[in-house]
């Protein structure tokens, strides 16, 4: 039974690897270069970071370095463009902050950077909430709640670790 599970696991990881690499190829060779709208460009660059993050999540330690670095670069590029072109309450900008902060916390193992990024995005959006249009209000506030939920979870985990170290 364990042997069959191992074979199936290898098959699933192989398929995931293939799909992620195909999507990254599509993004790099077709979608990102042809994107002319700021929000679409940010979204596509975020997707590229997401797909590299998926690879980093499933690769063994020896194979993780490249997808971790490529994910970081894609997220940083998307964040730079987002900061320059999208309002602080834009759902795509908030979604990028959510995914990028998850990357920092779970993949890069940098909880302080994850919390800083999530808190900054949340605080910036709160300060501009009155400028939020009706069309994106629901999406933006939902993502803001997810940012807040992650912050609550992450800061409680960090507090628990600090308490354990003090004992």
Coordinates of N, CA, C and O in Angstrom, one line a residue:
X1 N 0.8 -1.2 0.0 CA 0.0 0.0 0.0 C 0.9 1.3 0.0 O 0.6 2.2 -0.7
X2 N 1.9 1.3 0.8 CA 2.8 2.4 0.9 C 3.5 2.7 -0.4 O 3.7 3.8 -0.8
X3 N 3.9 1.6 -1.1 CA 4.6 1.7 -2.4 C 3.7 2.3 -3.4 O 4.1 3.2 -4.2
X4 N 2.4 2.0 -3.4 CA 1.4 2.5 -4.4 C 1.2 4.0 -4.1 O 1.2 4.8 -5.0
X5 N 1.2 4.4 -2.8 CA 1.0 5.8 -2.4 C 2.2 6.6 -2.8 O 2.1 7.7 -3.3
X6 N 3.4 6.0 -2.7 CA 4.6 6.7 -3.1 C 4.7 6.9 -4.6 O 5.0 8.0 -5.1
X7 N 4.3 5.9 -5.4 CA 4.2 6.0 -6.8 C 3.2 7.1 -7.3 O 3.5 7.9 -8.1
X8 N 2.1 7.1 -6.6 CA 1.0 8.1 -6.9 C 1.5 9.5 -6.6 O 1.3 10.5 -7.3
X9 N 2.2 9.6 -5.4 CA 2.8 10.9 -5.0 C 3.7 11.5 -6.1 O 3.7 12.6 -6.4
X10 N 4.6 10.6 -6.6 CA 5.6 11.0 -7.6 C 4.9 11.4 -8.9 O 5.2 12.4 -9.5
X11 N 3.8 10.7 -9.2 CA 3.0 11.1 -10.4 C 2.4 12.4 -10.3 O 2.5 13.3 -11.2
X12 N 1.8 12.7 -9.1 CA 1.1 14.0 -8.8 C 2.1 15.1 -8.9 O 1.9 16.2 -9.5
X13 N 3.3 14.9 -8.2 CA 4.3 16.0 -8.2 C 4.8 16.2 -9.6 O 5.1 17.4 -10.0
X14 N 5.0 15.2 -10.4 CA 5.4 15.3 -11.8 C 4.4 16.1 -12.6 O 4.8 17.0 -13.4
X15 N 3.1 15.8 -12.4 CA 2.1 16.6 -13.2 C 2.0 18.0 -12.7 O 1.9 18.9 -13.5
X16 N 2.2 18.3 -11.4 CA 2.2 19.6 -10.9 C 3.3 20.4 -11.5 O 3.2 21.6 -11.9
X17 N 4.5 19.8 -11.5 CA 5.7 20.4 -12.1 C 5.5 20.8 -13.5 O 5.8 21.9 -13.9
X18 N 4.9 19.9 -14.3 CA 4.6 20.1 -15.7 C 3.6 21.3 -15.9 O 3.9 22.2 -16.7
X19 N 2.5 21.3 -15.2 CA 1.5 22.3 -15.3 C 2.1 23.7 -14.9 O 1.9 24.7 -15.6
X20 N 2.8 23.7 -13.8 CA 3.3 25.0 -13.3 C 4.3 25.6 -14.4 O 4.3 26.7 -14.7
X21 N 5.2 24.7 -14.9 CA 6.2 25.2 -15.9 C 5.5 25.6 -17.2 O 5.9 26.6 -17.8
X22 N 4.4 24.9 -17.6 CA 3.7 25.3 -18.8 C 3.1 26.7 -18.5 O 3.1 27.6 -19.4
X23 N 2.5 26.9 -17.4 CA 1.8 28.2 -17.1 C 2.9 29.3 -17.0 O 2.6 30.4 -17.5
X24 N 4.0 29.0 -16.4 CA 5.1 30.1 -16.3 C 5.5 30.4 -17.7 O 5.8 31.6 -18.1
X25 N 5.7 29.4 -18.6 CA 6.0 29.6 -20.0 C 5.0 30.5 -20.7 O 5.4 31.5 -21.4
X26 N 3.7 30.2 -20.5 CA 2.7 31.1 -21.1 C 2.7 32.5 -20.6 O 2.6 33.4 -21.4
X27 N 2.9 32.6 -19.3 CA 3.0 34.0 -18.7 C 4.2 34.7 -19.3 O 4.1 35.9 -19.7
X28 N 5.4 34.1 -19.3 CA 6.6 34.8 -19.7 C 6.6 35.1 -21.2 O 7.1 36.1 -21.6
X29 N 6.2 34.1 -22.0 CA 6.3 34.2 -23.5 C 5.1 34.9 -24.2 O 5.3 35.4 -25.3
X30 N 4.0 35.0 -23.5 CA 2.8 35.5 -24.2 C 2.0 36.5 -23.4 O 1.8 37.6 -23.9
X31 N 1.6 36.1 -22.2 CA 0.7 37.0 -21.5 C 1.3 38.3 -20.9 O 0.8 39.3 -21.2
X32 N 2.4 38.1 -20.2 CA 3.0 39.3 -19.6 C 3.5 40.3 -20.7 O 3.2 41.5 -20.6
X33 N 4.2 39.8 -21.7 CA 4.7 40.8 -22.7 C 3.6 41.5 -23.5 O 3.8 42.6 -23.9
X34 N 2.5 40.9 -23.6 CA 1.4 41.5 -24.4 C 0.4 42.3 -23.5 O -0.5 42.9 -24.1
X35 N 0.6 42.2 -22.2 CA -0.3 42.9 -21.3 C 0.0 44.4 -21.4 O 1.1 44.9 -21.2
X36 N -1.1 45.2 -21.6 CA -0.9 46.7 -21.7 C -1.6 47.4 -20.5 O -1.3 48.6 -20.3
X37 N -2.5 46.7 -19.8 CA -3.2 47.4 -18.7 C -2.4 47.1 -17.4 O -1.9 46.0 -17.2
X38 N -2.3 48.1 -16.6 CA -1.6 48.0 -15.3 C -2.1 46.9 -14.4 O -1.3 46.1 -13.9
X39 N -3.4 46.9 -14.2 CA -3.9 45.9 -13.3 C -3.7 44.5 -13.9 O -3.4 43.5 -13.1
X40 N -3.8 44.3 -15.2 CA -3.6 43.0 -15.8 C -2.1 42.6 -15.6 O -1.8 41.4 -15.3
X41 N -1.2 43.5 -15.9 CA 0.2 43.2 -15.7 C 0.5 42.8 -14.3 O 1.3 41.8 -14.1
X42 N 0.0 43.5 -13.3 CA 0.3 43.2 -11.9 C -0.3 41.8 -11.7 O 0.4 40.9 -11.0
X43 N -1.5 41.5 -12.1 CA -2.1 40.2 -11.8 C -1.3 39.1 -12.5 O -1.1 38.0 -11.8
X44 N -0.8 39.3 -13.7 CA -0.1 38.2 -14.4 C 1.3 38.0 -13.7 O 1.7 36.8 -13.6
X45 N 1.9 39.1 -13.3 CA 3.2 38.9 -12.6 C 3.0 38.2 -11.2 O 3.8 37.4 -10.8
X46 N 1.9 38.5 -10.6 CA 1.5 37.8 -9.3 C 1.3 36.3 -9.6 O 1.8 35.5 -8.8
X47 N 0.6 36.0 -10.7 CA 0.4 34.6 -11.0 C 1.8 33.9 -11.2 O 1.9 32.8 -10.8
X48 N 2.7 34.6 -11.9 CA 4.0 34.0 -12.1 C 4.7 33.7 -10.7 O 5.2 32.5 -10.5
X49 N 4.6 34.6 -9.8 CA 5.1 34.4 -8.5 C 4.4 33.2 -7.8 O 5.0 32.4 -7.1
X50 N 3.1 33.1 -8.0 CA 2.3 32.0 -7.4 C 2.7 30.7 -7.9 O 2.9 29.7 -7.1
X51 N 2.9 30.6 -9.2 CA 3.3 29.3 -9.8 C 4.7 28.9 -9.4 O 4.9 27.7 -9.1
X52 N 5.6 29.8 -9.3 CA 6.9 29.4 -8.7 C 6.8 29.1 -7.2 O 7.5 28.2 -6.8
X53 N 5.9 29.7 -6.5 CA 5.7 29.4 -5.1 C 5.2 27.9 -5.0 O 5.6 27.2 -4.1
X54 N 4.2 27.6 -5.9 CA 3.7 26.2 -5.8 C 4.8 25.2 -6.1 O 4.9 24.1 -5.4
X55 N 5.8 25.5 -7.0 CA 6.9 24.6 -7.2 C 7.8 24.5 -6.0 O 8.2 23.4 -5.6
X56 N 8.0 25.7 -5.4 CA 8.9 25.7 -4.1 C 8.2 24.9 -3.0 O 8.9 24.2 -2.2
X57 N 6.9 24.9 -3.0 CA 6.2 24.2 -1.9 C 6.3 22.7 -2.1 O 6.4 21.9 -1.1
X58 N 6.4 22.2 -3.3 CA 6.4 20.7 -3.5 C 7.8 20.2 -3.8 O 8.0 19.0 -3.7
X59 N 8.8 21.0 -4.0 CA 10.2 20.5 -4.3 C 10.9 20.2 -3.0 O 10.6 20.8 -2.0
X60 N 11.8 19.2 -3.1 CA 12.6 18.9 -2.0 C 13.6 20.1 -1.7 O 13.8 20.9 -2.6
X61 N 14.2 20.0 -0.6 CA 15.1 21.1 -0.2 C 16.2 21.5 -1.3 O 16.5 22.6 -1.5
X62 N 16.7 20.4 -1.9 CA 17.8 20.6 -2.9 C 17.3 21.4 -4.1 O 18.1 22.1 -4.8
X63 N 16.1 21.2 -4.5 CA 15.5 21.8 -5.7 C 14.8 23.2 -5.4 O 14.3 23.8 -6.4
X64 N 14.7 23.6 -4.2 CA 13.8 24.7 -3.9 C 14.4 26.1 -4.2 O 13.7 27.1 -4.4
X65 N 15.7 26.2 -4.2 CA 16.4 27.5 -4.3 C 15.9 28.3 -5.5 O 15.6 29.5 -5.4
X66 N 15.9 27.7 -6.7 CA 15.6 28.4 -7.9 C 14.1 28.9 -7.9 O 13.8 30.1 -8.2
X67 N 13.1 28.0 -7.6 CA 11.7 28.5 -7.6 C 11.5 29.6 -6.5 O 10.7 30.5 -6.7
X68 N 12.2 29.5 -5.4 CA 12.0 30.5 -4.3 C 12.5 31.8 -4.9 O 11.8 32.8 -4.7
X69 N 13.7 31.8 -5.5 CA 14.2 33.1 -6.0 C 13.4 33.7 -7.1 O 13.1 34.9 -7.2
X70 N 12.9 32.8 -8.0 CA 12.1 33.3 -9.1 C 10.7 33.8 -8.6 O 10.2 34.8 -9.2
X71 N 10.2 33.2 -7.6 CA 8.9 33.6 -7.0 C 9.1 35.0 -6.4 O 8.3 35.9 -6.6
X72 N 10.2 35.1 -5.6 CA 10.5 36.4 -5.0 C 10.7 37.5 -6.1 O 10.1 38.6 -5.9
X73 N 11.4 37.3 -7.1 CA 11.6 38.3 -8.2 C 10.3 38.6 -8.8 O 10.0 39.8 -9.1
X74 N 9.4 37.7 -9.1 CA 8.1 38.0 -9.7 C 7.2 38.8 -8.8 O 6.6 39.8 -9.2
X75 N 7.2 38.4 -7.5 CA 6.4 39.2 -6.6 C 6.9 40.6 -6.4 O 6.2 41.6 -6.3
X76 N 8.2 40.7 -6.3 CA 8.8 42.1 -6.2 C 8.5 43.0 -7.4 O 8.2 44.1 -7.2
X77 N 8.6 42.4 -8.6 CA 8.3 43.1 -9.8 C 6.8 43.6 -9.8 O 6.5 44.7 -10.1
X78 N 6.0 42.6 -9.5 CA 4.5 42.9 -9.4 C 4.2 44.0 -8.4 O 3.4 44.9 -8.6
X79 N 4.9 43.9 -7.2 CA 4.7 44.9 -6.1 C 5.1 46.3 -6.6 O 4.4 47.3 -6.3
X80 N 6.3 46.3 -7.2 CA 6.8 47.6 -7.7 C 5.8 48.3 -8.7 O 5.4 49.4 -8.5
X81 N 5.3 47.5 -9.6 CA 4.3 48.0 -10.6 C 3.0 48.4 -9.9 O 2.4 49.4 -10.2
X82 N 2.6 47.5 -9.0 CA 1.4 47.8 -8.2 C 1.4 49.1 -7.4 O 0.5 49.9 -7.4
X83 N 2.6 49.3 -6.7 CA 2.7 50.5 -5.9 C 2.7 51.7 -6.8 O 2.3 52.8 -6.4
X84 N 3.2 51.6 -8.0 CA 3.3 52.8 -8.9 C 2.0 53.1 -9.6 O 1.7 54.2 -10.0
X85 N 1.1 52.0 -9.8 CA 0.0 52.2 -10.7 C -1.4 52.0 -10.1 O -2.4 52.4 -10.7
X86 N -1.5 51.2 -9.1 CA -2.8 50.8 -8.6 C -3.1 51.5 -7.2 O -2.2 51.6 -6.4
X87 N -4.4 51.8 -7.0 CA -4.7 52.4 -5.8 C -4.6 51.4 -4.6 O -4.6 50.2 -4.9
X88 N -4.4 51.9 -3.4 CA -4.1 51.1 -2.3 C -5.3 50.1 -1.9 O -5.1 49.1 -1.3
X89 N -6.5 50.4 -2.4 CA -7.6 49.5 -2.1 C -7.9 48.6 -3.3 O -8.9 47.8 -3.2
X90 N -7.2 48.6 -4.4 CA -7.5 47.8 -5.6 C -7.4 46.3 -5.2 O -6.4 45.9 -4.6
X91 N -8.3 45.5 -5.5 CA -8.3 44.1 -5.1 C -7.1 43.3 -5.6 O -6.6 42.5 -5.0
X92 N -6.6 43.7 -6.8 CA -5.4 43.0 -7.3 C -4.2 43.4 -6.5 O -3.4 42.5 -6.2
X93 N -4.1 44.6 -6.1 CA -2.9 45.0 -5.3 C -3.0 44.3 -3.9 O -2.0 43.9 -3.4
X94 N -4.2 44.3 -3.3 CA -4.4 43.6 -2.1 C -4.2 42.1 -2.2 O -3.5 41.5 -1.3
X95 N -4.6 41.5 -3.3 CA -4.4 40.1 -3.5 C -2.9 39.8 -3.6 O -2.4 38.7 -3.1
X96 N -2.2 40.6 -4.3 CA -0.7 40.5 -4.4 C -0.1 40.6 -3.0 O 0.8 39.7 -2.7
X97 N -0.5 41.5 -2.2 CA 0.1 41.6 -0.8 C -0.2 40.4 0.0 O 0.6 39.9 0.7
X98 N -1.4 39.8 -0.2 CA -1.8 38.6 0.5 C -0.9 37.4 0.1 O -0.3 36.8 0.9
X99 N -0.8 37.2 -1.2 CA 0.0 36.1 -1.7 C 1.5 36.3 -1.4 O 2.2 35.3 -1.1
X100 N 2.0 37.5 -1.6 CA 3.4 37.8 -1.3 C 3.7 37.6 0.1 O 4.8 37.0 0.5
X101 N 2.8 38.0 1.0 CA 3.1 37.8 2.5 C 3.1 36.4 2.8 O 3.9 35.9 3.7
X102 N 2.2 35.6 2.2 CA 2.2 34.1 2.4 C 3.5 33.5 2.0 O 4.1 32.7 2.6
X103 N 4.0 34.0 0.8 CA 5.3 33.5 0.4 C 6.4 33.8 1.4 O 7.2 32.9 1.7
X104 N 6.4 35.0 1.9 CA 7.4 35.4 2.9 C 7.3 34.5 4.2 O 8.3 34.0 4.7
X105 N 6.1 34.2 4.6 CA 5.9 33.5 5.8 C 6.2 32.0 5.6 O 6.9 31.4 6.4
X106 N 5.6 31.4 4.6 CA 5.6 29.9 4.5 C 6.8 29.4 3.7 O 7.3 28.3 3.9
X107 N 7.3 30.2 2.7 CA 8.3 29.7 1.8 C 9.7 30.3 2.2 O 10.6 29.5 2.4
X108 N 9.8 31.6 2.3 CA 11.0 32.2 2.6 C 11.3 32.1 4.1 O 12.5 32.4 4.5
X109 N 10.4 31.7 4.9 CA 10.6 31.6 6.4 C 11.0 32.9 7.0 O 11.9 33.0 7.8
X110 N 10.3 34.0 6.6 CA 10.6 35.4 7.1 C 9.3 36.0 7.6 O 8.7 36.8 7.0
X111 N 8.9 35.5 8.8 CA 7.7 36.0 9.4 C 7.6 37.5 9.6 O 6.5 38.1 9.5
X112 N 8.7 38.1 10.0 CA 8.7 39.6 10.2 C 8.3 40.3 8.9 O 7.5 41.2 8.9
X113 N 8.9 39.9 7.8 CA 8.7 40.5 6.5 C 7.2 40.2 6.1 O 6.6 41.1 5.5
X114 N 6.8 39.0 6.3 CA 5.4 38.7 6.0 C 4.4 39.6 6.7 O 3.5 40.2 6.2
X115 N 4.6 39.8 8.0 CA 3.7 40.6 8.8 C 3.8 42.1 8.4 O 2.8 42.8 8.4
X116 N 5.0 42.5 8.2 CA 5.2 43.9 7.7 C 4.5 44.2 6.4 O 3.8 45.2 6.3
X117 N 4.6 43.3 5.5 CA 4.0 43.5 4.2 C 2.4 43.5 4.3 O 1.7 44.3 3.8
X118 N 1.9 42.5 5.0 CA 0.5 42.3 5.2 C -0.1 43.5 6.0 O -1.1 44.1 5.6
X119 N 0.6 43.9 7.1 CA 0.1 45.0 7.9 C 0.1 46.4 7.1 O -0.8 47.1 7.2
X120 N 1.2 46.6 6.3 CA 1.3 47.8 5.5 C 0.1 47.9 4.5 O -0.5 48.9 4.3
X121 N -0.1 46.7 3.8 CA -1.2 46.7 2.8 C -2.5 46.9 3.5 O -3.3 47.7 2.9
X122 N -2.7 46.3 4.6 CA -4.0 46.5 5.3 C -4.2 47.9 5.8 O -5.2 48.6 5.6
X123 N -3.1 48.5 6.4 CA -3.2 49.9 6.9 C -3.4 50.9 5.8 O -4.2 51.8 5.9
X124 N -2.7 50.7 4.7 CA -2.8 51.6 3.6 C -4.2 51.5 3.0 O -4.8 52.6 2.7
X125 N -4.8 50.3 2.9 CA -6.1 50.2 2.4 C -7.2 50.8 3.3 O -8.1 51.5 2.9
X126 N -7.0 50.6 4.6 CA -7.9 51.2 5.6 C -7.9 52.7 5.4 O -9.0 53.4 5.5
X127 N -6.8 53.3 5.3 CA -6.7 54.8 5.2 C -7.4 55.3 3.9 O -7.8 56.5 3.9
X128 N -7.5 54.5 2.9 CA -8.2 54.9 1.7 C -9.5 54.3 1.4 O -10.0 54.3 0.3
X129 N -10.1 53.7 2.5 CA -11.3 52.9 2.3 C -12.5 53.7 1.8 O -13.3 53.3 1.0
X130 N -12.5 55.0 2.1 CA -13.6 55.9 1.7 C -13.5 56.2 0.2 O -14.5 56.6 -0.4
X131 N -12.3 55.9 -0.5 CA -12.2 56.1 -1.9 C -12.5 54.8 -2.7 O -12.5 54.8 -3.9
X132 N -12.9 53.8 -2.0 CA -13.2 52.5 -2.6 C -14.5 52.5 -3.3 O -15.6 52.9 -2.8
X133 N -14.5 52.1 -4.6 CA -15.7 52.1 -5.4 C -16.6 51.0 -5.1 O -16.1 49.9 -4.6
X134 N -17.8 51.1 -5.4 CA -18.8 50.1 -5.1 C -18.5 48.8 -5.8 O -18.7 47.7 -5.3
X135 N -17.9 48.9 -7.0 CA -17.7 47.7 -7.8 C -16.6 46.8 -7.2 O -16.6 45.6 -7.4
X136 N -15.7 47.3 -6.4 CA -14.6 46.5 -5.9 C -14.7 46.4 -4.3 O -13.8 45.8 -3.7
X137 N -15.7 47.0 -3.7 CA -15.8 47.1 -2.3 C -15.8 45.7 -1.7 O -15.0 45.4 -0.8
X138 N -16.6 44.8 -2.2 CA -16.7 43.4 -1.6 C -15.4 42.7 -1.7 O -14.9 42.1 -0.8
X139 N -14.8 42.7 -2.9 CA -13.5 42.0 -3.1 C -12.4 42.5 -2.3 O -11.7 41.8 -1.6
X140 N -12.3 43.8 -2.2 CA -11.2 44.5 -1.4 C -11.4 44.2 0.1 O -10.4 43.8 0.7
X141 N -12.6 44.3 0.6 CA -12.8 44.1 2.0 C -12.6 42.6 2.4 O -12.1 42.3 3.5
X142 N -12.9 41.7 1.5 CA -12.7 40.3 1.7 C -11.2 40.0 1.8 O -10.8 39.3 2.7
X143 N -10.4 40.5 0.9 CA -9.0 40.3 0.9 C -8.4 41.0 2.1 O -7.5 40.4 2.8
X144 N -8.9 42.2 2.5 CA -8.4 42.8 3.7 C -8.6 42.0 4.9 O -7.8 41.9 5.8
X145 N -9.8 41.3 5.0 CA -10.1 40.4 6.1 C -9.1 39.2 6.1 O -8.6 38.8 7.2
X146 N -8.8 38.7 5.0 CA -7.8 37.6 4.9 C -6.4 38.1 5.3 O -5.7 37.3 6.1
X147 N -6.0 39.3 5.0 CA -4.7 39.9 5.4 C -4.8 40.0 7.0 O -3.8 39.6 7.6
X148 N -5.9 40.5 7.5 CA -6.0 40.6 9.0 C -6.0 39.2 9.7 O -5.3 39.1 10.7
X149 N -6.7 38.3 9.1 CA -6.7 36.9 9.7 C -5.3 36.3 9.7 O -4.9 35.7 10.7
X150 N -4.5 36.5 8.6 CA -3.1 36.0 8.6 C -2.3 36.7 9.6 O -1.5 36.1 10.3
X151 N -2.4 38.0 9.7 CA -1.7 38.8 10.7 C -2.0 38.3 12.1 O -1.1 38.1 12.9
X152 N -3.2 38.0 12.4 CA -3.6 37.5 13.7 C -3.0 36.2 14.0 O -2.4 35.9 15.1
X153 N -3.1 35.3 13.0 CA -2.5 34.0 13.2 C -1.0 34.0 13.3 O -0.4 33.4 14.2
X154 N -0.3 34.8 12.4 CA 1.1 34.8 12.4 C 1.7 35.5 13.7 O 2.7 35.0 14.3
X155 N 1.0 36.5 14.1 CA 1.5 37.2 15.4 C 1.3 36.3 16.6 O 2.1 36.3 17.5
X156 N 0.2 35.6 16.6 CA 0.0 34.7 17.7 C 1.0 33.5 17.7 O 1.5 33.1 18.8
X157 N 1.3 33.0 16.6 CA 2.4 32.0 16.4 C 3.7 32.5 16.9 O 4.4 31.8 17.6
X158 N 4.0 33.7 16.5 CA 5.3 34.3 16.9 C 5.3 34.5 18.4 O 6.3 34.3 19.1
X159 N 4.2 35.0 19.0 CA 4.1 35.2 20.4 C 4.3 33.9 21.1 O 5.0 33.8 22.2
X160 N 3.7 32.8 20.6 CA 3.9 31.5 21.2 C 5.3 31.0 21.2 O 5.8 30.4 22.2
X161 N 6.0 31.3 20.1 CA 7.4 30.9 20.0 C 8.2 31.6 21.0 O 9.1 31.1 21.6
X162 N 7.9 32.9 21.1 CA 8.7 33.8 22.0 C 8.5 33.3 23.4 O 9.5 33.3 24.2
X163 N 7.3 33.0 23.8 CA 7.0 32.5 25.2 C 7.7 31.2 25.4 O 8.3 31.0 26.5
X164 N 7.8 30.3 24.4 CA 8.5 29.0 24.6 C 10.0 29.2 24.8 O 10.6 28.6 25.6
X165 N 10.5 30.2 24.1 CA 11.9 30.5 24.2 C 12.3 31.1 25.6 O 13.3 30.9 26.1
X166 N 11.3 31.9 26.1 CA 11.6 32.5 27.4 C 11.5 31.5 28.6 O 12.1 31.8 29.6
X167 N 10.8 30.4 28.4 CA 10.7 29.4 29.5 C 12.0 28.6 29.7 O 12.9 28.4 29.1

